[in-house]
PDB file of C-alpha atoms and ligand atoms in Angstrom:
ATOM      1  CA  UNK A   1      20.694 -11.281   5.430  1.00 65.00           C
ATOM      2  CA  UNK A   2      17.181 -12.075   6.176  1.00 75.00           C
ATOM      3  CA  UNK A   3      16.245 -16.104   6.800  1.00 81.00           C
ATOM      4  CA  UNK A   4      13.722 -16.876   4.612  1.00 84.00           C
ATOM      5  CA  UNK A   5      10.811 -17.756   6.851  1.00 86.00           C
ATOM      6  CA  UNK A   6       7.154 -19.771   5.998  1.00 90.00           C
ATOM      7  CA  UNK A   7       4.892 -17.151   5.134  1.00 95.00           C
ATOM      8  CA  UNK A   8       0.775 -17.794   4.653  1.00 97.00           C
ATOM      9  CA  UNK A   9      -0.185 -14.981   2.662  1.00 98.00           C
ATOM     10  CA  UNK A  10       2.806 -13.966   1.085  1.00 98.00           C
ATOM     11  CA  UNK A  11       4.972 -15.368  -1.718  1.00 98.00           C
ATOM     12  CA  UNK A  12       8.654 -15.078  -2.638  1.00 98.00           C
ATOM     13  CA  UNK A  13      10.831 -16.581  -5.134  1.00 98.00           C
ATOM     14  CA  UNK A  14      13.186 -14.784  -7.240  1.00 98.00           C
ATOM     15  CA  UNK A  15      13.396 -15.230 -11.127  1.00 97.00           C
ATOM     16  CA  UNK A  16      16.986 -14.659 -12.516  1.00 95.00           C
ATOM     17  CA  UNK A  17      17.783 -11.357 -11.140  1.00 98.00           C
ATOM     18  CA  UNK A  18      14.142 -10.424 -10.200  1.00 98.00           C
ATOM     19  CA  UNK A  19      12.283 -10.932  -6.851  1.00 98.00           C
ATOM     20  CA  UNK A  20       8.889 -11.752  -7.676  1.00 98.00           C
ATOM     21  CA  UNK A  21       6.525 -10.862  -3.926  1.00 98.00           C
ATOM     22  CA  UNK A  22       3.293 -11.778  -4.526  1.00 98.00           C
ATOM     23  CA  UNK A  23      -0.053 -11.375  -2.257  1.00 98.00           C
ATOM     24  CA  UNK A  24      -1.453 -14.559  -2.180  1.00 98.00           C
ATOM     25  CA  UNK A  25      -4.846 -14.457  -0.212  1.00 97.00           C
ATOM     26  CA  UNK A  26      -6.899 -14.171  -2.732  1.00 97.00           C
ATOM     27  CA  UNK A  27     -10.195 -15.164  -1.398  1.00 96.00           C
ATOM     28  CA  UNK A  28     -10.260 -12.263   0.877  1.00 95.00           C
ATOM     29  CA  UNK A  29      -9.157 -10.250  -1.927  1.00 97.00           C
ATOM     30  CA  UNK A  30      -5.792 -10.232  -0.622  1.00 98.00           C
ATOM     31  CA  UNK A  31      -7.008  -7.496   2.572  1.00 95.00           C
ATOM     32  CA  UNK A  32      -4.379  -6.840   4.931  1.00 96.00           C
ATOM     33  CA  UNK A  33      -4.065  -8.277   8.163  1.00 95.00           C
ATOM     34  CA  UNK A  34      -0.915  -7.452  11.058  1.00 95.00           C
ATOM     35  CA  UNK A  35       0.366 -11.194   9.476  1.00 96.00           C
ATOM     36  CA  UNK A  36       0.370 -10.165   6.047  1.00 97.00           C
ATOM     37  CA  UNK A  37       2.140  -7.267   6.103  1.00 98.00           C
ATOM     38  CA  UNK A  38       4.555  -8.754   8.210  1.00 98.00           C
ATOM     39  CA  UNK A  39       5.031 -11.342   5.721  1.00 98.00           C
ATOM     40  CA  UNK A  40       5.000  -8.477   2.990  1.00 98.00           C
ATOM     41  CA  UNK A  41       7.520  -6.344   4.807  1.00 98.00           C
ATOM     42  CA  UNK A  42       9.810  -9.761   5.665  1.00 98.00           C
ATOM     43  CA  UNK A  43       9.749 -10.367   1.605  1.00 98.00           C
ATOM     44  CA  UNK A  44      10.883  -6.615   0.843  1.00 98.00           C
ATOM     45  CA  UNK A  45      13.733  -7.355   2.912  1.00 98.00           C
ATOM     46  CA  UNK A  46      15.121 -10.583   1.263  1.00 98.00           C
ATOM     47  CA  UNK A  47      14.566  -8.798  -1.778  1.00 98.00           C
ATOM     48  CA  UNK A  48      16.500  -5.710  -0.728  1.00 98.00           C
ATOM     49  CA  UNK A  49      19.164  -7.754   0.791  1.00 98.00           C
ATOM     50  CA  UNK A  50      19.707 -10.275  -1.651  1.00 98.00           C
ATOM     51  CA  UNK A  51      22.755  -8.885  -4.092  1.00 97.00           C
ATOM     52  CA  UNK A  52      21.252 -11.480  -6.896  1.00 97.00           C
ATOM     53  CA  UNK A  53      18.206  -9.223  -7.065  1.00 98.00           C
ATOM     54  CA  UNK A  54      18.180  -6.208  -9.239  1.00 98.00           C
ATOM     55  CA  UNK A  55      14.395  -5.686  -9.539  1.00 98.00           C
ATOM     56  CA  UNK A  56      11.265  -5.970  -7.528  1.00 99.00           C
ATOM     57  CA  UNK A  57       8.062  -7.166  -8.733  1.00 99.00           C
ATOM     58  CA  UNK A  58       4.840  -6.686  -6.343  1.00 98.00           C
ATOM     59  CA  UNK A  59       2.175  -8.570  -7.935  1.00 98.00           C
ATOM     60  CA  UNK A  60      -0.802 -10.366  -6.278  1.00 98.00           C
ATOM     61  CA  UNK A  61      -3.068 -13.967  -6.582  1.00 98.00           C
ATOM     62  CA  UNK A  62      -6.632 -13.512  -7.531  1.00 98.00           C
ATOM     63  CA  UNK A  63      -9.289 -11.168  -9.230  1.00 98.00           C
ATOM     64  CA  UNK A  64      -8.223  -8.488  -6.850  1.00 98.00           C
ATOM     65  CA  UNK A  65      -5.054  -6.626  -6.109  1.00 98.00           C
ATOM     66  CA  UNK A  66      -6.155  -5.507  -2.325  1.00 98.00           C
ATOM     67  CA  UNK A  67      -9.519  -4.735  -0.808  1.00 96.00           C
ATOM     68  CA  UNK A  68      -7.564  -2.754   1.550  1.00 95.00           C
ATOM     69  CA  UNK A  69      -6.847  -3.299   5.234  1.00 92.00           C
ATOM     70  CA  UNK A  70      -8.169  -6.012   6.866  1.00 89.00           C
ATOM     71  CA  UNK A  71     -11.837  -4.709   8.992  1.00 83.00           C
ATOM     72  CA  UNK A  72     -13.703  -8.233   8.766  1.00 83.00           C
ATOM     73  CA  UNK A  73     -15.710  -8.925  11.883  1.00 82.00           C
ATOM     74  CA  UNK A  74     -14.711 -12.091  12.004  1.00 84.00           C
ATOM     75  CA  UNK A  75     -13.858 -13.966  15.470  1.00 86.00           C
ATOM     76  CA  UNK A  76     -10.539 -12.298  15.964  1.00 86.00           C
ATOM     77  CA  UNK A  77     -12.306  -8.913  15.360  1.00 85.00           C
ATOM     78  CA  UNK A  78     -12.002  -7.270  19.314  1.00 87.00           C
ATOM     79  CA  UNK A  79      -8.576  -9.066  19.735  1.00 88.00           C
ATOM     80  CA  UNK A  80      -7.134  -7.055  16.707  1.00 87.00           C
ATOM     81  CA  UNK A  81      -9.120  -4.341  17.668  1.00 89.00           C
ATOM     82  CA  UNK A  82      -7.749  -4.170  21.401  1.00 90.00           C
ATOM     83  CA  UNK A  83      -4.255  -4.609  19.586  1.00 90.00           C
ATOM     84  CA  UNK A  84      -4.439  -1.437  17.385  1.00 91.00           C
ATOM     85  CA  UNK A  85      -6.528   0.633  19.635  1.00 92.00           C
ATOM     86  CA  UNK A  86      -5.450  -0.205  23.275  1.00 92.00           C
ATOM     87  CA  UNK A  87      -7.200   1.381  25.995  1.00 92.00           C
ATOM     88  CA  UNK A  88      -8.500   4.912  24.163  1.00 91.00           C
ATOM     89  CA  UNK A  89     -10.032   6.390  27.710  1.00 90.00           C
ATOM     90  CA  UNK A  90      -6.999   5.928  29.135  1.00 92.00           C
ATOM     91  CA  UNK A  91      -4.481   6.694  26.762  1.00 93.00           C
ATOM     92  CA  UNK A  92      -6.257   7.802  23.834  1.00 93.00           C
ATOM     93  CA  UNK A  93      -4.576   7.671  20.074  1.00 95.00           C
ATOM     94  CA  UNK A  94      -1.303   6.550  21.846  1.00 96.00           C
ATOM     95  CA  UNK A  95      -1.686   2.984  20.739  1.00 96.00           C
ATOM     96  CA  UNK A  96      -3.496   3.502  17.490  1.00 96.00           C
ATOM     97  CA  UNK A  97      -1.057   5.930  16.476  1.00 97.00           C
ATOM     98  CA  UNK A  98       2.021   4.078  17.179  1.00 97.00           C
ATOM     99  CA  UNK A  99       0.401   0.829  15.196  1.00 97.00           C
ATOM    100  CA  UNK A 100      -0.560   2.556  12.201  1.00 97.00           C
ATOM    101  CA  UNK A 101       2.923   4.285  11.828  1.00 98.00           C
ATOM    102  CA  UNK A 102       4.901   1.310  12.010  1.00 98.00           C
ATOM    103  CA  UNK A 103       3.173  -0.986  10.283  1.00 97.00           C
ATOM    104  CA  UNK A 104       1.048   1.364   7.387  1.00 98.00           C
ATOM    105  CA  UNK A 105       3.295   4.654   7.300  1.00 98.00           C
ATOM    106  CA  UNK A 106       5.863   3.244   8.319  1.00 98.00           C
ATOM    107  CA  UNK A 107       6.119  -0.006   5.897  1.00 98.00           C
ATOM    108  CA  UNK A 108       4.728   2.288   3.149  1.00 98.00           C
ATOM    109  CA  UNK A 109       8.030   4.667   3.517  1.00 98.00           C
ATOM    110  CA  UNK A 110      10.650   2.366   3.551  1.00 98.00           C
ATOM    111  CA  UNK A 111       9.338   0.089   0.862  1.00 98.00           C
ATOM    112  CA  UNK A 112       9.426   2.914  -1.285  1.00 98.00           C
ATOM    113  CA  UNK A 113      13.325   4.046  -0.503  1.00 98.00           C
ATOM    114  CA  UNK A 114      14.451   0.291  -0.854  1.00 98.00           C
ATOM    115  CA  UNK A 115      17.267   0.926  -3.751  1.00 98.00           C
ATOM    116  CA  UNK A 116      16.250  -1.365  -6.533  1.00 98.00           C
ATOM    117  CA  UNK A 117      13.500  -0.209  -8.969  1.00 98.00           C
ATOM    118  CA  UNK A 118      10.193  -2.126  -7.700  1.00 99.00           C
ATOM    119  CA  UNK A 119       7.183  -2.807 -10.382  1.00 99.00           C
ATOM    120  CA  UNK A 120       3.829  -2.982  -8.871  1.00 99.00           C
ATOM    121  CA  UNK A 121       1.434  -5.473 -11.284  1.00 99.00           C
ATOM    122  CA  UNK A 122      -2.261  -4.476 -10.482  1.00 98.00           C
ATOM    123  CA  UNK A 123      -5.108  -5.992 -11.595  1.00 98.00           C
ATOM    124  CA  UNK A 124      -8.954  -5.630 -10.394  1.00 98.00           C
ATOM    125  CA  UNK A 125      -9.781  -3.341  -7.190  1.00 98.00           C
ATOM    126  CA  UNK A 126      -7.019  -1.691  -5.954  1.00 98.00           C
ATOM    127  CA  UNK A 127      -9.032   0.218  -2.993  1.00 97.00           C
ATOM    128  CA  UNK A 128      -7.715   1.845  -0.054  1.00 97.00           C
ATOM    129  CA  UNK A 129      -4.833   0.564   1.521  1.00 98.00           C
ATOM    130  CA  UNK A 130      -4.152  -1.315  -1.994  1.00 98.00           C
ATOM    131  CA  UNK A 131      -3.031   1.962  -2.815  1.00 98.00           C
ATOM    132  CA  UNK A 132      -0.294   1.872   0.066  1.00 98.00           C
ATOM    133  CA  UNK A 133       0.906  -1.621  -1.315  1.00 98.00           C
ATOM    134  CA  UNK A 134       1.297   0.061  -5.432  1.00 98.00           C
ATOM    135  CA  UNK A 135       2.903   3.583  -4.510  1.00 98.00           C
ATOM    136  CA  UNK A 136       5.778   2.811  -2.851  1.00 98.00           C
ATOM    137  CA  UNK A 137       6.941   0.739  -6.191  1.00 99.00           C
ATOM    138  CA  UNK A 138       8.406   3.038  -8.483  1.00 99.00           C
ATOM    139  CA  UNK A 139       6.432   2.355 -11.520  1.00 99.00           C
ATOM    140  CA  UNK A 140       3.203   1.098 -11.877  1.00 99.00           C
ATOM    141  CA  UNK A 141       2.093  -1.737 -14.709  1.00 99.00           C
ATOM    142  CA  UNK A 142      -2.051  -2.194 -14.616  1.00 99.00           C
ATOM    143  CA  UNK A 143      -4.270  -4.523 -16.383  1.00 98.00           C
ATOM    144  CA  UNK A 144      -7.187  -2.811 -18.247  1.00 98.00           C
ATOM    145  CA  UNK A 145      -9.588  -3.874 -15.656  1.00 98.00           C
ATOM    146  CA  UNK A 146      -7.821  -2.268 -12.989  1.00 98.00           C
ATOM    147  CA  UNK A 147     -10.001   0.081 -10.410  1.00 98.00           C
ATOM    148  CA  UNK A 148      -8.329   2.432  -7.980  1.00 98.00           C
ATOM    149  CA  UNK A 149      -9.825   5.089  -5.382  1.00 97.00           C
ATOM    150  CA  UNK A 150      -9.469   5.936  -1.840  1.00 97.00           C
ATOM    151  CA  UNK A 151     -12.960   5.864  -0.430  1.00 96.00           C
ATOM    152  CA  UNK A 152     -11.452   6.749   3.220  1.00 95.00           C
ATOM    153  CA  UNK A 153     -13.882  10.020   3.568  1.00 95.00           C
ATOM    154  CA  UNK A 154     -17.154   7.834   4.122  1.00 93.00           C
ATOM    155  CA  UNK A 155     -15.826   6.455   7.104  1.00 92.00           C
ATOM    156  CA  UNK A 156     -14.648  10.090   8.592  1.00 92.00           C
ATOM    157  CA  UNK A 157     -11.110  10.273   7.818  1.00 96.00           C
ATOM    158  CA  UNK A 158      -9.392  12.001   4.781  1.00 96.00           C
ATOM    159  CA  UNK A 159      -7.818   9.499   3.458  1.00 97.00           C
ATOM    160  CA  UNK A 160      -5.486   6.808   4.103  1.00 98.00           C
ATOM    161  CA  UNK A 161      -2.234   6.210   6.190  1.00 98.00           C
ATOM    162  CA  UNK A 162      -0.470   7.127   3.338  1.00 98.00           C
ATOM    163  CA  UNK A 163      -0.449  10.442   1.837  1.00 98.00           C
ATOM    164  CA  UNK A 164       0.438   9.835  -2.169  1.00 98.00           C
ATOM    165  CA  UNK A 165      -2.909  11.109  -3.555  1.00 98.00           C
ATOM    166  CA  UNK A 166      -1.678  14.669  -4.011  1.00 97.00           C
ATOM    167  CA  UNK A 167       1.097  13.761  -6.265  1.00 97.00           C
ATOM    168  CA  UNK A 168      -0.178  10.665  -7.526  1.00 98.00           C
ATOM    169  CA  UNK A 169      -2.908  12.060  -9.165  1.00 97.00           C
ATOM    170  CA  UNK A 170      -2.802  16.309  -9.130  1.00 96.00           C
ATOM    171  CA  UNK A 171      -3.979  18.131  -6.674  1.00 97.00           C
ATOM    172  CA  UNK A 172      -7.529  19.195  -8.348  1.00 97.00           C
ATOM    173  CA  UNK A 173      -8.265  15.517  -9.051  1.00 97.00           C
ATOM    174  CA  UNK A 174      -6.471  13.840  -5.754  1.00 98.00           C
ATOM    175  CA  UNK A 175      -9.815  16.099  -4.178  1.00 98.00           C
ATOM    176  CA  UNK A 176     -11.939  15.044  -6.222  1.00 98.00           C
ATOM    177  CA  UNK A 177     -11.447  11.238  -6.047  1.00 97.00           C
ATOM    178  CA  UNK A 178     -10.991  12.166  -2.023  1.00 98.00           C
ATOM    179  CA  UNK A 179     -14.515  13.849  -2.240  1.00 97.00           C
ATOM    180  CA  UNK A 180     -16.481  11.611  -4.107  1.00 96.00           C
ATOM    181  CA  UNK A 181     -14.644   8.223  -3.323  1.00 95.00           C
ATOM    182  CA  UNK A 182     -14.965   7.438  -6.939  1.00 96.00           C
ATOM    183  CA  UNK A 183     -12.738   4.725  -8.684  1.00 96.00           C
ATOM    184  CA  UNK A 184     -10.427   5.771 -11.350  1.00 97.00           C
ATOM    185  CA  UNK A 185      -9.794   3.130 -14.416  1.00 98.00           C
ATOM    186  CA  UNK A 186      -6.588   2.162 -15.288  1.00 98.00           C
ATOM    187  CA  UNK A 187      -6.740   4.520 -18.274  1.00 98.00           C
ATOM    188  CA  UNK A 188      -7.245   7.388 -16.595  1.00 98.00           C
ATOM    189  CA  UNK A 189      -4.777   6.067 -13.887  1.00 98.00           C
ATOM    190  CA  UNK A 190      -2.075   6.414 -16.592  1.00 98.00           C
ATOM    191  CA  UNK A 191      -3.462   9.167 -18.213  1.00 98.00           C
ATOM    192  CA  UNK A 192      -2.683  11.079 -14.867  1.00 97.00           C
ATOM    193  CA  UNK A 193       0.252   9.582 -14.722  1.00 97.00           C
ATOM    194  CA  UNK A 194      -0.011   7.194 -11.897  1.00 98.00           C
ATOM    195  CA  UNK A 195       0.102   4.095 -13.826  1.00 98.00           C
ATOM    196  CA  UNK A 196       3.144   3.756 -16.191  1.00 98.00           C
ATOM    197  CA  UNK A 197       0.956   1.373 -18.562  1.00 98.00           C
ATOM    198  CA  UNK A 198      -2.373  -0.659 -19.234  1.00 98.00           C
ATOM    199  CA  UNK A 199      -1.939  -4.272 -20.472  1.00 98.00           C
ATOM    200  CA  UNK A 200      -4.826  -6.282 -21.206  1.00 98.00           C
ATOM    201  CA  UNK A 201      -5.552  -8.641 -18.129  1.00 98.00           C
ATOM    202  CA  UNK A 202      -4.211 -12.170 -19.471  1.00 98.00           C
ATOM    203  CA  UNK A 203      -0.308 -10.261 -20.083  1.00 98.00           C
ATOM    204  CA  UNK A 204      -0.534  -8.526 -16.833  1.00 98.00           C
ATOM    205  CA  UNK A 205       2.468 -10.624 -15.060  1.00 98.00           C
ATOM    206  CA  UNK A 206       4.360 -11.267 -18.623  1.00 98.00           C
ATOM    207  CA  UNK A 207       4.339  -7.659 -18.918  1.00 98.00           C
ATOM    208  CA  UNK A 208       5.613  -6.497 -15.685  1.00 98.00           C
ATOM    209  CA  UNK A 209       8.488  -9.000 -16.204  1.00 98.00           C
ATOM    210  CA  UNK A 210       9.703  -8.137 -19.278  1.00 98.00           C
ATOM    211  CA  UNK A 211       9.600  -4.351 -17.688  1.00 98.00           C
ATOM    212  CA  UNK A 212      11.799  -6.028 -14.684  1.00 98.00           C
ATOM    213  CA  UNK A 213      14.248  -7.515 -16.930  1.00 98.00           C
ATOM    214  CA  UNK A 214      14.754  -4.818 -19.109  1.00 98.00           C
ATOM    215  CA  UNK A 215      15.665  -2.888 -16.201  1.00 98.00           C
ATOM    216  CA  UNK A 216      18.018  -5.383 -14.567  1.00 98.00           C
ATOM    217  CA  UNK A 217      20.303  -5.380 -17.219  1.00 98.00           C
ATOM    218  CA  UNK A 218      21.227  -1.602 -16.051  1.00 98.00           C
ATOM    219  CA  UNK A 219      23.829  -1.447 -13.768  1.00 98.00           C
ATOM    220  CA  UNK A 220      21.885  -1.568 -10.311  1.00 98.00           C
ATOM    221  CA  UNK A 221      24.134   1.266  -8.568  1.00 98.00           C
ATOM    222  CA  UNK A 222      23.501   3.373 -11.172  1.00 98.00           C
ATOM    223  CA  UNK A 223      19.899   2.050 -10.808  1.00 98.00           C
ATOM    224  CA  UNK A 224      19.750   3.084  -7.135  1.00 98.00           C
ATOM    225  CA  UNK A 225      21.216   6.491  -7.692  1.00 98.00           C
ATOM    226  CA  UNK A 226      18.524   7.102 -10.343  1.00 98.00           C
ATOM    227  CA  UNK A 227      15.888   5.796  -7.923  1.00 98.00           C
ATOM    228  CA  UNK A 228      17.488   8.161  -4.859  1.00 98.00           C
ATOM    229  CA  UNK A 229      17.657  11.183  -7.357  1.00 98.00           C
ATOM    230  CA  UNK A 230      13.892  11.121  -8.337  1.00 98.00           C
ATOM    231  CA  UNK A 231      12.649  10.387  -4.403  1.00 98.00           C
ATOM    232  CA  UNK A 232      15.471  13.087  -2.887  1.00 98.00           C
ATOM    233  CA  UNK A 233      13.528  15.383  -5.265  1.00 98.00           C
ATOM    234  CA  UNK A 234      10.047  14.157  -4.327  1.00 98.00           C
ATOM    235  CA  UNK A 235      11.232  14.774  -0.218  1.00 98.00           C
ATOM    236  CA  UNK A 236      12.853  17.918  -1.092  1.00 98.00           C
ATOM    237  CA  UNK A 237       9.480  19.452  -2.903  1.00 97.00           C
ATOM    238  CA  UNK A 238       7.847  18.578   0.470  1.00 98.00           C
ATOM    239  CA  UNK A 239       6.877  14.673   0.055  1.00 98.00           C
ATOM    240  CA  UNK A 240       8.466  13.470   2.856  1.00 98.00           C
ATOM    241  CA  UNK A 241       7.459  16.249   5.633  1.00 98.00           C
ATOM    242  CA  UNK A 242       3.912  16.224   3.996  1.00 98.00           C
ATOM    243  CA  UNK A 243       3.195  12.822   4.434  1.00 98.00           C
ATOM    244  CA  UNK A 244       4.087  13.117   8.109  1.00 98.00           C
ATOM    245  CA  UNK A 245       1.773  15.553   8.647  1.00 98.00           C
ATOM    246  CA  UNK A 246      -1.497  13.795   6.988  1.00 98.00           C
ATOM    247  CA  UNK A 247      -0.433  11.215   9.083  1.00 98.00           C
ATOM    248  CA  UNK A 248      -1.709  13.432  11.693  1.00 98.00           C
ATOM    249  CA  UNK A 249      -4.458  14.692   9.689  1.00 98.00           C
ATOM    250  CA  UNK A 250      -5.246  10.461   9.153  1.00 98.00           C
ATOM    251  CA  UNK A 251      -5.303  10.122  13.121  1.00 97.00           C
ATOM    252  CA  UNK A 252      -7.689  13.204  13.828  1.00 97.00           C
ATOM    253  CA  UNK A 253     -10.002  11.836  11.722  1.00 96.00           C
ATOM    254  CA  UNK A 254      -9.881   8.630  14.013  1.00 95.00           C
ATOM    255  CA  UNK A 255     -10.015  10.518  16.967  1.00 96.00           C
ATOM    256  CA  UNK A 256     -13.528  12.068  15.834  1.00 95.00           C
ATOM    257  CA  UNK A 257     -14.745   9.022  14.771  1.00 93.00           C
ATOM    258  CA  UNK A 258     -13.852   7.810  18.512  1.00 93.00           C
ATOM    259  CA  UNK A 259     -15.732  10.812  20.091  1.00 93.00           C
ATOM    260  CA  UNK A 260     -18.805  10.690  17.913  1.00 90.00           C
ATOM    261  CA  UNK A 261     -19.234   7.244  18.291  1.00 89.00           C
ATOM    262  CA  UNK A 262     -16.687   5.330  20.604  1.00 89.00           C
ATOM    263  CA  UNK A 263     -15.699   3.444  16.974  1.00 89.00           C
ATOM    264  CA  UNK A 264     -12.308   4.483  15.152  1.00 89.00           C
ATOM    265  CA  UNK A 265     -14.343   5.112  12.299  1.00 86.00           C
ATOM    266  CA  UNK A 266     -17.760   5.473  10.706  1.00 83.00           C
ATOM    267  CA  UNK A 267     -19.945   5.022   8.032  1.00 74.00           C
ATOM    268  CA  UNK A 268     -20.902   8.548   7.023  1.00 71.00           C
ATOM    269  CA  UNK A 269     -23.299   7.557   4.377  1.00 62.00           C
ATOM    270  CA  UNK A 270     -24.970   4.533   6.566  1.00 57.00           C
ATOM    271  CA  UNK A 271     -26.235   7.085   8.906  1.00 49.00           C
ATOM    272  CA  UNK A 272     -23.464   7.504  11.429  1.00 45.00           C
ATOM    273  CA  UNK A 273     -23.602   3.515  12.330  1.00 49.00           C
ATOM    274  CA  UNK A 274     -20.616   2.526  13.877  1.00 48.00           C
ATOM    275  CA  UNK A 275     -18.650   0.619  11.806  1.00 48.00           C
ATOM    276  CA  UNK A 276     -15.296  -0.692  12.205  1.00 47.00           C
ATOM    277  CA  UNK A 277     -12.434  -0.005  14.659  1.00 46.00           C
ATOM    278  CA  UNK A 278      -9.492  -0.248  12.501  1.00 49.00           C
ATOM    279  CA  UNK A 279      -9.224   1.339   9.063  1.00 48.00           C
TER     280      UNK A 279
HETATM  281 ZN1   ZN B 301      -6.008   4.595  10.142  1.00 92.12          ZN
END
């Protein structure tokens, strides 16, 4: 079983039978950094491990669910940029695809097979890679002031890491959210199905956890068979192979933003300015 180890940005304790992981950097509006999803990922695994644990809860500290990845230029920016990137004129996407599938497609996919129902509790932006931290929970609790959107496509690329728009939201409005990088409310999040329910703000995390505990008293292999049926069917329609392959889609849109302007990606509507490395 997983040690539980001191984590900065990351929070763990587990309430009767729930785990309750919660993003706690909240005055960067809980972006994620290489630590932080370490730290996220480390969490997911007590919780999966731990036989006291029937339910997951994914909430997070702050105004904010998650800016997103972590693309301040702050004094560690060309060390974590040499990290993701390596050396692109020698060996091109090699390093930056390797990264990104470990530790964005790669988390994102096995969070979302662990075998105990997982509750993501989302309140204020929920942008970008925020998406990659909800989706893989099974069901989705937002407070009314919740915003989500993928805004990916101004900086070159057609989304993020993480395929889920198509079936998160349809495929008519999963391009239109991709085309205009508009934010959806939480009402129209559930209305499409994506959010399981809108609580007002103040009974966001009282909410989720009476959703958690209802759901622990099931019987949890019954629970994980329910779980398995829903995301065999999900692969078998295609999910699994798909998100592969947008992967791929994600990492050619890198790979122009390299060639255009030696930067992973850009800012299309800022006039082609370099921008940041990593997305
Ligand atoms: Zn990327």
């Amino acid at each position: 079983m997983s040690e539980a180890k001191p984590m900065d940005y990351i929070l763990y304790e587990v309430r009767d039978r729930v785990a309750v992981i919660t993003l706690n950097r909240p005055n960067q509006r809980n972006a994620q950094n290489k630590q932080l999803l370490m730290e996220l990922d480390h969490a997911w695994d007590m919780a999966a491990e731990d036989k006291n644990v029937r339910v997951i809860v994914l909430k997070a500290n702050g105004p904010h669910f998650s800016a997103g990845h972590d693309i301040a230029r702050d004094e560690t920016y060309e060390a974590k940029v040499a990290e993701v990137l390596g050396d692109v004129h020698s060996t091109g996407l090699y390093d930056l695809h390797a990264w990104e599938g470990k530790y964005y497609l790669g988390y994102c996919r096995k969070w979302r097979d662990v075998p105990k129902p997982s509750i993501a509790a989302v309140q204020g932006a929920c942008i970008a890679a925020g998406l990659m931290l909800a989706w893989p929970c099974d069901l989705i609790v937002a407070a009314e002031n919740a915003k989500f959107s993928d805004p990916v496509v101004r900086m070159g690329i057609g989304g993020v890491e993480y395929h889920g728009h198509t079936w998160e939201f349809g495929a008519r409005k999963a391009k239109e959210l991709l085309f205009t990088a508009k934010s959806i409310t939480a009402a129209e999040a559930e209305k499409l199905g994506m959010v399981n329910r809108v609580v007002p703000l103040d009974q966001l995390e009282e909410s989720a956890m009476a959703l958690a505990n209802e759901i622990a008293q099931m019987h949890p292999f019954a629970l994980a068979m329910a779980k398995r049926a829903v995301n065999q069917t999900l692969d078998i329609q295609g999910q699994y192979a798909a998100q592969q392959a947008v992967f791929d889609v994600h990492q050619l849109g890198h790979g122009s933003a390299l060639a255009q302007t030696g930067e992973a990606v850009l800012m299309w509507l800022d006039g082609l300015k370099p921008a940041n490395k990593a997305s």
